[in-house]
JSON list of C-alpha atoms and ligand atoms in Angstrom, two decimals:
[
{"chain": "A", "resi": 115, "resn": "UNK", "atom": "CA", "xyz": [0.36, 0.01, 0.26]},
{"chain": "A", "resi": 116, "resn": "UNK", "atom": "CA", "xyz": [2.83, 2.53, 1.33]},
{"chain": "A", "resi": 117, "resn": "UNK", "atom": "CA", "xyz": [5.50, 3.26, -0.89]},
{"chain": "A", "resi": 118, "resn": "UNK", "atom": "CA", "xyz": [8.85, 5.08, 0.49]},
{"chain": "A", "resi": 119, "resn": "UNK", "atom": "CA", "xyz": [11.05, 6.82, -1.86]},
{"chain": "A", "resi": 120, "resn": "UNK", "atom": "CA", "xyz": [14.38, 8.31, -0.01]},
{"chain": "A", "resi": 121, "resn": "UNK", "atom": "CA", "xyz": [15.53, 10.98, -1.74]},
{"chain": "A", "resi": 122, "resn": "UNK", "atom": "CA", "xyz": [18.92, 11.08, -2.41]},
{"chain": "A", "resi": 123, "resn": "UNK", "atom": "CA", "xyz": [19.47, 14.96, -1.70]},
{"chain": "A", "resi": 124, "resn": "UNK", "atom": "CA", "xyz": [20.27, 13.85, 1.46]},
{"chain": "A", "resi": 125, "resn": "UNK", "atom": "CA", "xyz": [22.86, 10.70, 0.86]},
{"chain": "A", "resi": 126, "resn": "UNK", "atom": "CA", "xyz": [26.73, 11.24, 1.23]},
{"chain": "A", "resi": 127, "resn": "UNK", "atom": "CA", "xyz": [27.51, 12.08, -2.35]},
{"chain": "A", "resi": 128, "resn": "UNK", "atom": "CA", "xyz": [31.13, 10.89, -1.97]},
{"chain": "A", "resi": 129, "resn": "UNK", "atom": "CA", "xyz": [29.59, 7.60, -2.25]},
{"chain": "A", "resi": 130, "resn": "UNK", "atom": "CA", "xyz": [26.23, 7.68, -4.01]},
{"chain": "A", "resi": 131, "resn": "UNK", "atom": "CA", "xyz": [26.66, 4.42, -5.13]},
{"chain": "A", "resi": 132, "resn": "UNK", "atom": "CA", "xyz": [26.54, 2.90, -2.05]},
{"chain": "A", "resi": 133, "resn": "UNK", "atom": "CA", "xyz": [24.09, 5.24, -0.68]},
{"chain": "A", "resi": 134, "resn": "UNK", "atom": "CA", "xyz": [21.62, 4.29, -3.22]},
{"chain": "A", "resi": 135, "resn": "UNK", "atom": "CA", "xyz": [22.38, 0.89, -3.11]},
{"chain": "A", "resi": 136, "resn": "UNK", "atom": "CA", "xyz": [21.64, 0.88, 1.09]},
{"chain": "A", "resi": 137, "resn": "UNK", "atom": "CA", "xyz": [18.49, 2.08, 0.72]},
{"chain": "A", "resi": 138, "resn": "UNK", "atom": "CA", "xyz": [17.34, -0.71, -1.54]},
{"chain": "A", "resi": 139, "resn": "UNK", "atom": "CA", "xyz": [18.54, -2.96, 1.06]},
{"chain": "A", "resi": 140, "resn": "UNK", "atom": "CA", "xyz": [16.54, -1.24, 3.16]},
{"chain": "A", "resi": 141, "resn": "UNK", "atom": "CA", "xyz": [13.59, -1.80, 1.50]},
{"chain": "A", "resi": 142, "resn": "UNK", "atom": "CA", "xyz": [13.18, 1.40, -0.57]},
{"chain": "A", "resi": 143, "resn": "UNK", "atom": "CA", "xyz": [10.23, 1.03, -3.27]},
{"chain": "A", "resi": 144, "resn": "UNK", "atom": "CA", "xyz": [11.37, 4.04, -5.41]},
{"chain": "A", "resi": 145, "resn": "UNK", "atom": "CA", "xyz": [14.38, 6.34, -5.52]},
{"chain": "A", "resi": 146, "resn": "UNK", "atom": "CA", "xyz": [13.58, 10.08, -5.64]},
{"chain": "A", "resi": 147, "resn": "UNK", "atom": "CA", "xyz": [15.94, 12.08, -7.69]},
{"chain": "A", "resi": 148, "resn": "UNK", "atom": "CA", "xyz": [16.05, 16.24, -6.74]},
{"chain": "A", "resi": 149, "resn": "UNK", "atom": "CA", "xyz": [17.27, 18.32, -9.60]},
{"chain": "A", "resi": 150, "resn": "UNK", "atom": "CA", "xyz": [17.94, 21.53, -8.61]},
{"chain": "A", "resi": 151, "resn": "UNK", "atom": "CA", "xyz": [18.88, 24.53, -10.95]},
{"chain": "A", "resi": 152, "resn": "UNK", "atom": "CA", "xyz": [19.66, 27.81, -8.76]},
{"chain": "A", "resi": 153, "resn": "UNK", "atom": "CA", "xyz": [16.55, 29.70, -10.64]},
{"chain": "A", "resi": 154, "resn": "UNK", "atom": "CA", "xyz": [13.32, 27.70, -9.73]},
{"chain": "A", "resi": 155, "resn": "UNK", "atom": "CA", "xyz": [14.62, 27.22, -6.51]},
{"chain": "A", "resi": 156, "resn": "UNK", "atom": "CA", "xyz": [17.66, 28.71, -4.74]},
{"chain": "A", "resi": 157, "resn": "UNK", "atom": "CA", "xyz": [20.06, 25.54, -4.30]},
{"chain": "A", "resi": 158, "resn": "UNK", "atom": "CA", "xyz": [21.72, 23.75, -7.42]},
{"chain": "A", "resi": 159, "resn": "UNK", "atom": "CA", "xyz": [21.72, 19.73, -7.20]},
{"chain": "A", "resi": 160, "resn": "UNK", "atom": "CA", "xyz": [22.72, 17.81, -9.94]},
{"chain": "A", "resi": 161, "resn": "UNK", "atom": "CA", "xyz": [21.84, 16.95, -13.80]},
{"chain": "A", "resi": 162, "resn": "UNK", "atom": "CA", "xyz": [20.96, 13.98, -15.79]},
{"chain": "A", "resi": 163, "resn": "UNK", "atom": "CA", "xyz": [24.67, 12.68, -15.64]},
{"chain": "A", "resi": 164, "resn": "UNK", "atom": "CA", "xyz": [24.15, 11.83, -11.97]},
{"chain": "A", "resi": 165, "resn": "UNK", "atom": "CA", "xyz": [20.93, 9.84, -12.68]},
{"chain": "A", "resi": 166, "resn": "UNK", "atom": "CA", "xyz": [22.58, 7.94, -15.41]},
{"chain": "A", "resi": 167, "resn": "UNK", "atom": "CA", "xyz": [25.39, 7.21, -13.40]},
{"chain": "A", "resi": 168, "resn": "UNK", "atom": "CA", "xyz": [23.15, 5.61, -10.31]},
{"chain": "A", "resi": 169, "resn": "UNK", "atom": "CA", "xyz": [20.67, 3.84, -13.15]},
{"chain": "A", "resi": 170, "resn": "UNK", "atom": "CA", "xyz": [22.88, 0.57, -13.84]},
{"chain": "A", "resi": 171, "resn": "UNK", "atom": "CA", "xyz": [22.90, 0.06, -10.02]},
{"chain": "A", "resi": 172, "resn": "UNK", "atom": "CA", "xyz": [19.15, -0.83, -9.47]},
{"chain": "A", "resi": 173, "resn": "UNK", "atom": "CA", "xyz": [15.93, -1.89, -10.90]},
{"chain": "A", "resi": 174, "resn": "UNK", "atom": "CA", "xyz": [14.09, 0.43, -8.63]},
{"chain": "A", "resi": 175, "resn": "UNK", "atom": "CA", "xyz": [12.09, 3.28, -10.39]},
{"chain": "A", "resi": 176, "resn": "UNK", "atom": "CA", "xyz": [13.97, 6.73, -10.77]},
{"chain": "A", "resi": 177, "resn": "UNK", "atom": "CA", "xyz": [11.19, 9.22, -9.52]},
{"chain": "A", "resi": 178, "resn": "UNK", "atom": "CA", "xyz": [12.73, 12.49, -10.83]},
{"chain": "A", "resi": 179, "resn": "UNK", "atom": "CA", "xyz": [11.65, 15.69, -9.19]},
{"chain": "A", "resi": 180, "resn": "UNK", "atom": "CA", "xyz": [12.60, 18.77, -11.66]},
{"chain": "A", "resi": 181, "resn": "UNK", "atom": "CA", "xyz": [12.89, 21.68, -9.60]},
{"chain": "A", "resi": 182, "resn": "UNK", "atom": "CA", "xyz": [14.09, 23.26, -12.95]},
{"chain": "A", "resi": 183, "resn": "UNK", "atom": "CA", "xyz": [12.65, 26.42, -15.06]},
{"chain": "A", "resi": 184, "resn": "UNK", "atom": "CA", "xyz": [11.70, 25.79, -18.54]},
{"chain": "A", "resi": 185, "resn": "UNK", "atom": "CA", "xyz": [11.71, 21.58, -18.09]},
{"chain": "A", "resi": 186, "resn": "UNK", "atom": "CA", "xyz": [10.93, 21.19, -21.07]},
{"chain": "A", "resi": 187, "resn": "UNK", "atom": "CA", "xyz": [14.33, 21.72, -22.36]},
{"chain": "A", "resi": 188, "resn": "UNK", "atom": "CA", "xyz": [16.04, 18.83, -20.14]},
{"chain": "A", "resi": 189, "resn": "UNK", "atom": "CA", "xyz": [13.04, 16.07, -20.40]},
{"chain": "A", "resi": 190, "resn": "UNK", "atom": "CA", "xyz": [14.43, 13.78, -23.19]},
{"chain": "A", "resi": 191, "resn": "UNK", "atom": "CA", "xyz": [17.88, 13.97, -21.21]},
{"chain": "A", "resi": 192, "resn": "UNK", "atom": "CA", "xyz": [16.32, 12.80, -18.15]},
{"chain": "A", "resi": 193, "resn": "UNK", "atom": "CA", "xyz": [14.39, 10.01, -19.87]},
{"chain": "A", "resi": 194, "resn": "UNK", "atom": "CA", "xyz": [17.43, 8.72, -21.93]},
{"chain": "A", "resi": 195, "resn": "UNK", "atom": "CA", "xyz": [19.37, 8.77, -18.34]},
{"chain": "A", "resi": 196, "resn": "UNK", "atom": "CA", "xyz": [16.59, 6.26, -17.22]},
{"chain": "A", "resi": 197, "resn": "UNK", "atom": "CA", "xyz": [13.95, 8.21, -15.38]},
{"chain": "A", "resi": 198, "resn": "UNK", "atom": "CA", "xyz": [10.54, 5.95, -14.61]},
{"chain": "A", "resi": 199, "resn": "UNK", "atom": "CA", "xyz": [8.55, 9.33, -13.27]},
{"chain": "A", "resi": 200, "resn": "UNK", "atom": "CA", "xyz": [9.41, 12.54, -14.43]},
{"chain": "A", "resi": 201, "resn": "UNK", "atom": "CA", "xyz": [7.65, 15.26, -12.25]},
{"chain": "A", "resi": 202, "resn": "UNK", "atom": "CA", "xyz": [7.23, 18.79, -13.00]},
{"chain": "A", "resi": 203, "resn": "UNK", "atom": "CA", "xyz": [6.30, 21.98, -11.26]},
{"chain": "A", "resi": 204, "resn": "UNK", "atom": "CA", "xyz": [2.79, 23.63, -12.30]},
{"chain": "A", "resi": 205, "resn": "UNK", "atom": "CA", "xyz": [4.77, 26.68, -11.31]},
{"chain": "A", "resi": 206, "resn": "UNK", "atom": "CA", "xyz": [7.23, 26.13, -14.21]},
{"chain": "A", "resi": 207, "resn": "UNK", "atom": "CA", "xyz": [5.27, 24.90, -16.69]},
{"chain": "A", "resi": 208, "resn": "UNK", "atom": "CA", "xyz": [2.94, 27.48, -18.91]},
{"chain": "A", "resi": 209, "resn": "UNK", "atom": "CA", "xyz": [2.00, 24.91, -20.98]},
{"chain": "A", "resi": 210, "resn": "UNK", "atom": "CA", "xyz": [1.32, 22.24, -19.02]},
{"chain": "A", "resi": 211, "resn": "UNK", "atom": "CA", "xyz": [-0.32, 19.73, -21.13]},
{"chain": "A", "resi": 212, "resn": "UNK", "atom": "CA", "xyz": [2.02, 19.81, -23.48]},
{"chain": "A", "resi": 213, "resn": "UNK", "atom": "CA", "xyz": [5.14, 19.08, -21.19]},
{"chain": "A", "resi": 214, "resn": "UNK", "atom": "CA", "xyz": [2.80, 15.84, -19.54]},
{"chain": "A", "resi": 215, "resn": "UNK", "atom": "CA", "xyz": [2.66, 14.69, -23.37]},
{"chain": "A", "resi": 216, "resn": "UNK", "atom": "CA", "xyz": [6.16, 15.19, -24.12]},
{"chain": "A", "resi": 217, "resn": "UNK", "atom": "CA", "xyz": [7.34, 13.28, -20.82]},
{"chain": "A", "resi": 218, "resn": "UNK", "atom": "CA", "xyz": [4.80, 10.46, -22.10]},
{"chain": "A", "resi": 219, "resn": "UNK", "atom": "CA", "xyz": [5.71, 10.56, -25.74]},
{"chain": "A", "resi": 220, "resn": "UNK", "atom": "CA", "xyz": [9.02, 9.36, -24.21]},
{"chain": "A", "resi": 221, "resn": "UNK", "atom": "CA", "xyz": [8.24, 6.23, -22.44]},
{"chain": "A", "resi": 222, "resn": "UNK", "atom": "CA", "xyz": [8.42, 7.84, -19.22]},
{"chain": "A", "resi": 223, "resn": "UNK", "atom": "CA", "xyz": [5.33, 8.21, -16.67]},
{"chain": "A", "resi": 224, "resn": "UNK", "atom": "CA", "xyz": [4.58, 12.14, -16.14]},
{"chain": "A", "resi": 225, "resn": "UNK", "atom": "CA", "xyz": [3.48, 13.81, -12.67]},
{"chain": "A", "resi": 226, "resn": "UNK", "atom": "CA", "xyz": [2.97, 17.52, -11.52]},
{"chain": "A", "resi": 227, "resn": "UNK", "atom": "CA", "xyz": [4.01, 19.04, -8.81]},
{"chain": "A", "resi": 228, "resn": "UNK", "atom": "CA", "xyz": [2.31, 21.48, -6.46]},
{"chain": "A", "resi": 229, "resn": "UNK", "atom": "CA", "xyz": [4.05, 23.92, -4.12]},
{"chain": "A", "resi": 230, "resn": "UNK", "atom": "CA", "xyz": [2.38, 24.31, -0.58]},
{"chain": "A", "resi": 231, "resn": "UNK", "atom": "CA", "xyz": [0.40, 27.52, -1.60]},
{"chain": "A", "resi": 232, "resn": "UNK", "atom": "CA", "xyz": [-0.38, 26.72, -4.59]},
{"chain": "A", "resi": 233, "resn": "UNK", "atom": "CA", "xyz": [-3.88, 25.34, -5.50]},
{"chain": "A", "resi": 234, "resn": "UNK", "atom": "CA", "xyz": [-5.32, 21.76, -6.95]},
{"chain": "A", "resi": 235, "resn": "UNK", "atom": "CA", "xyz": [-7.40, 23.56, -9.21]},
{"chain": "A", "resi": 236, "resn": "UNK", "atom": "CA", "xyz": [-4.53, 24.57, -11.50]},
{"chain": "A", "resi": 237, "resn": "UNK", "atom": "CA", "xyz": [-4.37, 20.56, -12.22]},
{"chain": "A", "resi": 238, "resn": "UNK", "atom": "CA", "xyz": [-7.94, 19.43, -12.23]},
{"chain": "A", "resi": 239, "resn": "UNK", "atom": "CA", "xyz": [-7.72, 19.49, -16.12]},
{"chain": "A", "resi": 240, "resn": "UNK", "atom": "CA", "xyz": [-5.02, 17.30, -16.59]},
{"chain": "A", "resi": 241, "resn": "UNK", "atom": "CA", "xyz": [-5.86, 14.33, -14.17]},
{"chain": "A", "resi": 242, "resn": "UNK", "atom": "CA", "xyz": [-6.68, 12.10, -16.90]},
{"chain": "A", "resi": 243, "resn": "UNK", "atom": "CA", "xyz": [-3.17, 12.68, -18.33]},
{"chain": "A", "resi": 244, "resn": "UNK", "atom": "CA", "xyz": [-0.89, 11.85, -15.38]},
{"chain": "A", "resi": 245, "resn": "UNK", "atom": "CA", "xyz": [0.17, 8.68, -13.26]},
{"chain": "A", "resi": 246, "resn": "UNK", "atom": "CA", "xyz": [1.31, 11.04, -10.77]},
{"chain": "A", "resi": 247, "resn": "UNK", "atom": "CA", "xyz": [0.53, 13.89, -8.25]},
{"chain": "A", "resi": 248, "resn": "UNK", "atom": "CA", "xyz": [3.26, 15.26, -5.84]},
{"chain": "A", "resi": 249, "resn": "UNK", "atom": "CA", "xyz": [2.56, 17.36, -3.33]},
{"chain": "A", "resi": 250, "resn": "UNK", "atom": "CA", "xyz": [5.46, 19.47, -1.68]},
{"chain": "A", "resi": 251, "resn": "UNK", "atom": "CA", "xyz": [4.81, 20.00, 2.22]},
{"chain": "A", "resi": 252, "resn": "UNK", "atom": "CA", "xyz": [8.13, 22.35, 2.62]},
{"chain": "A", "resi": 253, "resn": "UNK", "atom": "CA", "xyz": [9.05, 25.23, -0.05]},
{"chain": "A", "resi": 254, "resn": "UNK", "atom": "CA", "xyz": [10.98, 23.23, -2.31]},
{"chain": "A", "resi": 255, "resn": "UNK", "atom": "CA", "xyz": [14.91, 23.74, -2.73]},
{"chain": "A", "resi": 256, "resn": "UNK", "atom": "CA", "xyz": [16.45, 21.92, 0.40]},
{"chain": "A", "resi": 257, "resn": "UNK", "atom": "CA", "xyz": [16.15, 19.10, 2.55]},
{"chain": "A", "resi": 258, "resn": "UNK", "atom": "CA", "xyz": [15.67, 18.47, 6.31]},
{"chain": "A", "resi": 259, "resn": "UNK", "atom": "CA", "xyz": [13.08, 21.47, 6.05]},
{"chain": "A", "resi": 260, "resn": "UNK", "atom": "CA", "xyz": [10.00, 21.20, 8.71]},
{"chain": "A", "resi": 261, "resn": "UNK", "atom": "CA", "xyz": [6.68, 19.72, 7.46]},
{"chain": "A", "resi": 262, "resn": "UNK", "atom": "CA", "xyz": [3.99, 22.18, 6.38]},
{"chain": "A", "resi": 263, "resn": "UNK", "atom": "CA", "xyz": [0.73, 20.61, 7.92]},
{"chain": "A", "resi": 264, "resn": "UNK", "atom": "CA", "xyz": [-1.68, 23.27, 6.04]},
{"chain": "A", "resi": 265, "resn": "UNK", "atom": "CA", "xyz": [-1.17, 21.18, 2.99]},
{"chain": "A", "resi": 266, "resn": "UNK", "atom": "CA", "xyz": [-2.90, 17.78, 4.59]},
{"chain": "A", "resi": 267, "resn": "UNK", "atom": "CA", "xyz": [-6.55, 19.20, 3.36]},
{"chain": "A", "resi": 268, "resn": "UNK", "atom": "CA", "xyz": [-5.11, 19.91, -0.11]},
{"chain": "A", "resi": 269, "resn": "UNK", "atom": "CA", "xyz": [-4.19, 16.04, -0.51]},
{"chain": "A", "resi": 270, "resn": "UNK", "atom": "CA", "xyz": [-7.70, 15.12, 1.27]},
{"chain": "A", "resi": 271, "resn": "UNK", "atom": "CA", "xyz": [-9.31, 16.96, -1.56]},
{"chain": "A", "resi": 272, "resn": "UNK", "atom": "CA", "xyz": [-7.50, 15.68, -4.47]},
{"chain": "A", "resi": 273, "resn": "UNK", "atom": "CA", "xyz": [-7.80, 12.19, -3.33]},
{"chain": "A", "resi": 274, "resn": "UNK", "atom": "CA", "xyz": [-11.48, 12.41, -3.09]},
{"chain": "A", "resi": 275, "resn": "UNK", "atom": "CA", "xyz": [-11.62, 13.95, -6.37]},
{"chain": "A", "resi": 276, "resn": "UNK", "atom": "CA", "xyz": [-9.44, 10.87, -7.61]},
{"chain": "A", "resi": 277, "resn": "UNK", "atom": "CA", "xyz": [-11.56, 8.42, -6.37]},
{"chain": "A", "resi": 278, "resn": "UNK", "atom": "CA", "xyz": [-15.06, 10.00, -7.38]},
{"chain": "A", "resi": 279, "resn": "UNK", "atom": "CA", "xyz": [-13.27, 10.06, -11.11]},
{"chain": "A", "resi": 280, "resn": "UNK", "atom": "CA", "xyz": [-12.23, 6.27, -10.62]},
{"chain": "A", "resi": 281, "resn": "UNK", "atom": "CA", "xyz": [-8.78, 7.53, -12.09]},
{"chain": "A", "resi": 282, "resn": "UNK", "atom": "CA", "xyz": [-5.24, 5.91, -10.91]},
{"chain": "A", "resi": 283, "resn": "UNK", "atom": "CA", "xyz": [-3.04, 8.37, -10.16]},
{"chain": "A", "resi": 284, "resn": "UNK", "atom": "CA", "xyz": [-0.63, 7.98, -7.09]},
{"chain": "A", "resi": 285, "resn": "UNK", "atom": "CA", "xyz": [-0.45, 11.03, -4.48]},
{"chain": "A", "resi": 286, "resn": "UNK", "atom": "CA", "xyz": [3.31, 11.54, -3.28]},
{"chain": "A", "resi": 287, "resn": "UNK", "atom": "CA", "xyz": [4.61, 13.74, -0.17]},
{"chain": "A", "resi": 288, "resn": "UNK", "atom": "CA", "xyz": [7.50, 15.33, -0.54]},
{"chain": "A", "resi": 289, "resn": "UNK", "atom": "CA", "xyz": [9.13, 17.18, 2.50]},
{"chain": "A", "resi": 290, "resn": "UNK", "atom": "CA", "xyz": [9.39, 16.50, 6.04]},
{"chain": "A", "resi": 291, "resn": "UNK", "atom": "CA", "xyz": [8.18, 13.11, 6.09]},
{"chain": "A", "resi": 292, "resn": "UNK", "atom": "CA", "xyz": [9.05, 11.00, 8.99]},
{"chain": "A", "resi": 293, "resn": "UNK", "atom": "CA", "xyz": [7.73, 8.68, 11.33]},
{"chain": "A", "resi": 294, "resn": "UNK", "atom": "CA", "xyz": [5.77, 11.53, 13.12]},
{"chain": "A", "resi": 295, "resn": "UNK", "atom": "CA", "xyz": [4.21, 13.33, 9.91]},
{"chain": "A", "resi": 296, "resn": "UNK", "atom": "CA", "xyz": [3.46, 10.30, 7.40]},
{"chain": "A", "resi": 297, "resn": "UNK", "atom": "CA", "xyz": [0.42, 9.10, 9.32]},
{"chain": "A", "resi": 298, "resn": "UNK", "atom": "CA", "xyz": [-1.80, 12.24, 8.73]},
{"chain": "A", "resi": 299, "resn": "UNK", "atom": "CA", "xyz": [-0.94, 12.42, 4.85]},
{"chain": "A", "resi": 300, "resn": "UNK", "atom": "CA", "xyz": [-1.60, 8.57, 4.38]},
{"chain": "A", "resi": 301, "resn": "UNK", "atom": "CA", "xyz": [-5.20, 8.99, 6.47]},
{"chain": "A", "resi": 302, "resn": "UNK", "atom": "CA", "xyz": [-5.63, 11.88, 3.96]},
{"chain": "A", "resi": 303, "resn": "UNK", "atom": "CA", "xyz": [-5.10, 9.30, 0.89]},
{"chain": "A", "resi": 304, "resn": "UNK", "atom": "CA", "xyz": [-1.29, 9.78, -0.09]},
{"chain": "A", "resi": 305, "resn": "UNK", "atom": "CA", "xyz": [0.24, 6.56, -1.10]},
{"chain": "A", "resi": 306, "resn": "UNK", "atom": "CA", "xyz": [4.17, 7.46, -1.73]},
{"chain": "A", "resi": 307, "resn": "UNK", "atom": "CA", "xyz": [6.29, 8.95, 0.62]},
{"chain": "A", "resi": 308, "resn": "UNK", "atom": "CA", "xyz": [9.92, 10.94, 0.13]},
{"chain": "A", "resi": 309, "resn": "UNK", "atom": "CA", "xyz": [12.07, 10.97, 2.87]},
{"chain": "A", "resi": 310, "resn": "UNK", "atom": "CA", "xyz": [15.55, 12.25, 2.71]},
{"chain": "A", "resi": 311, "resn": "UNK", "atom": "CA", "xyz": [16.56, 13.28, 5.93]},
{"chain": "A", "resi": 312, "resn": "UNK", "atom": "CA", "xyz": [14.68, 10.87, 8.11]},
{"chain": "A", "resi": 313, "resn": "UNK", "atom": "CA", "xyz": [16.60, 7.77, 6.28]},
{"chain": "A", "resi": 314, "resn": "UNK", "atom": "CA", "xyz": [20.00, 9.04, 5.37]},
{"chain": "A", "resi": 315, "resn": "UNK", "atom": "CA", "xyz": [20.71, 11.14, 8.53]},
{"chain": "A", "resi": 316, "resn": "UNK", "atom": "CA", "xyz": [20.29, 7.46, 10.74]},
{"chain": "A", "resi": 317, "resn": "UNK", "atom": "CA", "xyz": [22.89, 5.19, 11.10]},
{"chain": "A", "resi": 318, "resn": "UNK", "atom": "CA", "xyz": [20.50, 2.23, 10.48]},
{"chain": "A", "resi": 319, "resn": "UNK", "atom": "CA", "xyz": [18.56, 2.44, 7.34]},
{"chain": "A", "resi": 320, "resn": "UNK", "atom": "CA", "xyz": [16.86, -0.24, 7.52]},
{"chain": "A", "resi": 321, "resn": "UNK", "atom": "CA", "xyz": [15.39, 0.98, 10.63]},
{"chain": "A", "resi": 322, "resn": "UNK", "atom": "CA", "xyz": [14.73, 4.21, 9.83]},
{"chain": "A", "resi": 323, "resn": "UNK", "atom": "CA", "xyz": [12.97, 3.22, 6.82]},
{"chain": "A", "resi": 324, "resn": "UNK", "atom": "CA", "xyz": [10.59, 0.64, 7.97]},
{"chain": "A", "resi": 325, "resn": "UNK", "atom": "CA", "xyz": [9.92, 2.63, 10.98]},
{"chain": "A", "resi": 326, "resn": "UNK", "atom": "CA", "xyz": [8.58, 5.38, 8.93]},
{"chain": "A", "resi": 327, "resn": "UNK", "atom": "CA", "xyz": [6.53, 2.88, 6.65]},
{"chain": "A", "resi": 328, "resn": "UNK", "atom": "CA", "xyz": [5.09, 1.22, 10.11]},
{"chain": "A", "resi": 329, "resn": "UNK", "atom": "CA", "xyz": [4.03, 4.85, 10.65]},
{"chain": "A", "resi": 330, "resn": "UNK", "atom": "CA", "xyz": [2.01, 5.08, 7.74]},
{"chain": "A", "resi": 331, "resn": "UNK", "atom": "CA", "xyz": [0.79, 1.21, 7.49]},
{"chain": "A", "resi": 332, "resn": "UNK", "atom": "CA", "xyz": [-0.61, 2.11, 11.03]},
{"chain": "A", "resi": 333, "resn": "UNK", "atom": "CA", "xyz": [-2.76, 5.18, 10.23]},
{"chain": "A", "resi": 334, "resn": "UNK", "atom": "CA", "xyz": [-4.43, 3.87, 7.56]},
{"chain": "A", "resi": 335, "resn": "UNK", "atom": "CA", "xyz": [-5.02, 0.01, 9.10]},
{"chain": "B", "resi": 498, "resn": "5SP", "atom": "O1", "xyz": [12.56, 18.28, -3.46]},
{"chain": "B", "resi": 498, "resn": "5SP", "atom": "C1", "xyz": [12.82, 18.44, -1.99]},
{"chain": "B", "resi": 498, "resn": "5SP", "atom": "C2", "xyz": [13.04, 19.37, -1.29]},
{"chain": "B", "resi": 498, "resn": "5SP", "atom": "O2", "xyz": [12.98, 20.21, -2.50]},
{"chain": "B", "resi": 498, "resn": "5SP", "atom": "C3", "xyz": [12.85, 16.99, -1.15]},
{"chain": "B", "resi": 498, "resn": "5SP", "atom": "O3", "xyz": [12.59, 15.97, -1.97]},
{"chain": "B", "resi": 498, "resn": "5SP", "atom": "C4", "xyz": [13.83, 16.76, -0.22]},
{"chain": "B", "resi": 498, "resn": "5SP", "atom": "O4", "xyz": [15.07, 16.24, -0.16]},
{"chain": "B", "resi": 498, "resn": "5SP", "atom": "C5", "xyz": [13.02, 15.69, 1.03]},
{"chain": "B", "resi": 498, "resn": "5SP", "atom": "O5", "xyz": [13.89, 15.94, 2.01]},
{"chain": "B", "resi": 498, "resn": "5SP", "atom": "P1", "xyz": [13.42, 15.66, 3.53]},
{"chain": "B", "resi": 498, "resn": "5SP", "atom": "O6", "xyz": [12.57, 16.98, 3.79]},
{"chain": "B", "resi": 498, "resn": "5SP", "atom": "O7", "xyz": [12.93, 14.55, 3.59]},
{"chain": "B", "resi": 498, "resn": "5SP", "atom": "O8", "xyz": [14.94, 16.07, 4.31]},
{"chain": "B", "resi": 499, "resn": "FE2", "atom": "FE1", "xyz": [11.53, 16.52, -4.29]}
]
């Protein structure tokens, strides 16, 4: 039911390959890849070359979160580098439907991301065209920030709409997810949870990941 996607942004980049393998061993369902350009968000992370390097190490789906301006320009490169999901920010896409079609045409599953203050009405017209909606529960740009609780009612609203329409769209939550915060999001209908610092800051990644998963599962059982 619940999928956990560790964010490699919080990994030790000097041994990134080992860090990916370690969360795979710990039971990760997806690997979350945060791409930041220093324009859309005030931080720079890495580009497709890093995805290309880690792609052969695991069969886990690569969940590529593009926090960049003009994502259309780079989507093909990320597809070639091995992305399974590419999510783009609605705030960065003036031609959102076109961007979604581009991702799909490259054989990659498209998703859209909403910043904490962005209303769900901005994506209602593309719900039938996407596989994933990602709700930011921090302002994007950095790991290790505090979870913004006011996003949770939006998650519930969208989850109800998706159910009413009978769509199979996953709801993913990103930012400040840990044992304490996952429950409310799972109850609201989210199914995929990004966790960066809550996993990579811990010595025992298996224990950390499984504790988050357990808290999420308990909330919906
Ligand atoms: O996209 C982002 C931040 O912009 C996230 O994916 C973070 O990397 C999550 O880190 P934690 O909040 O779990 O530490
Ligand atoms: Fe992210």
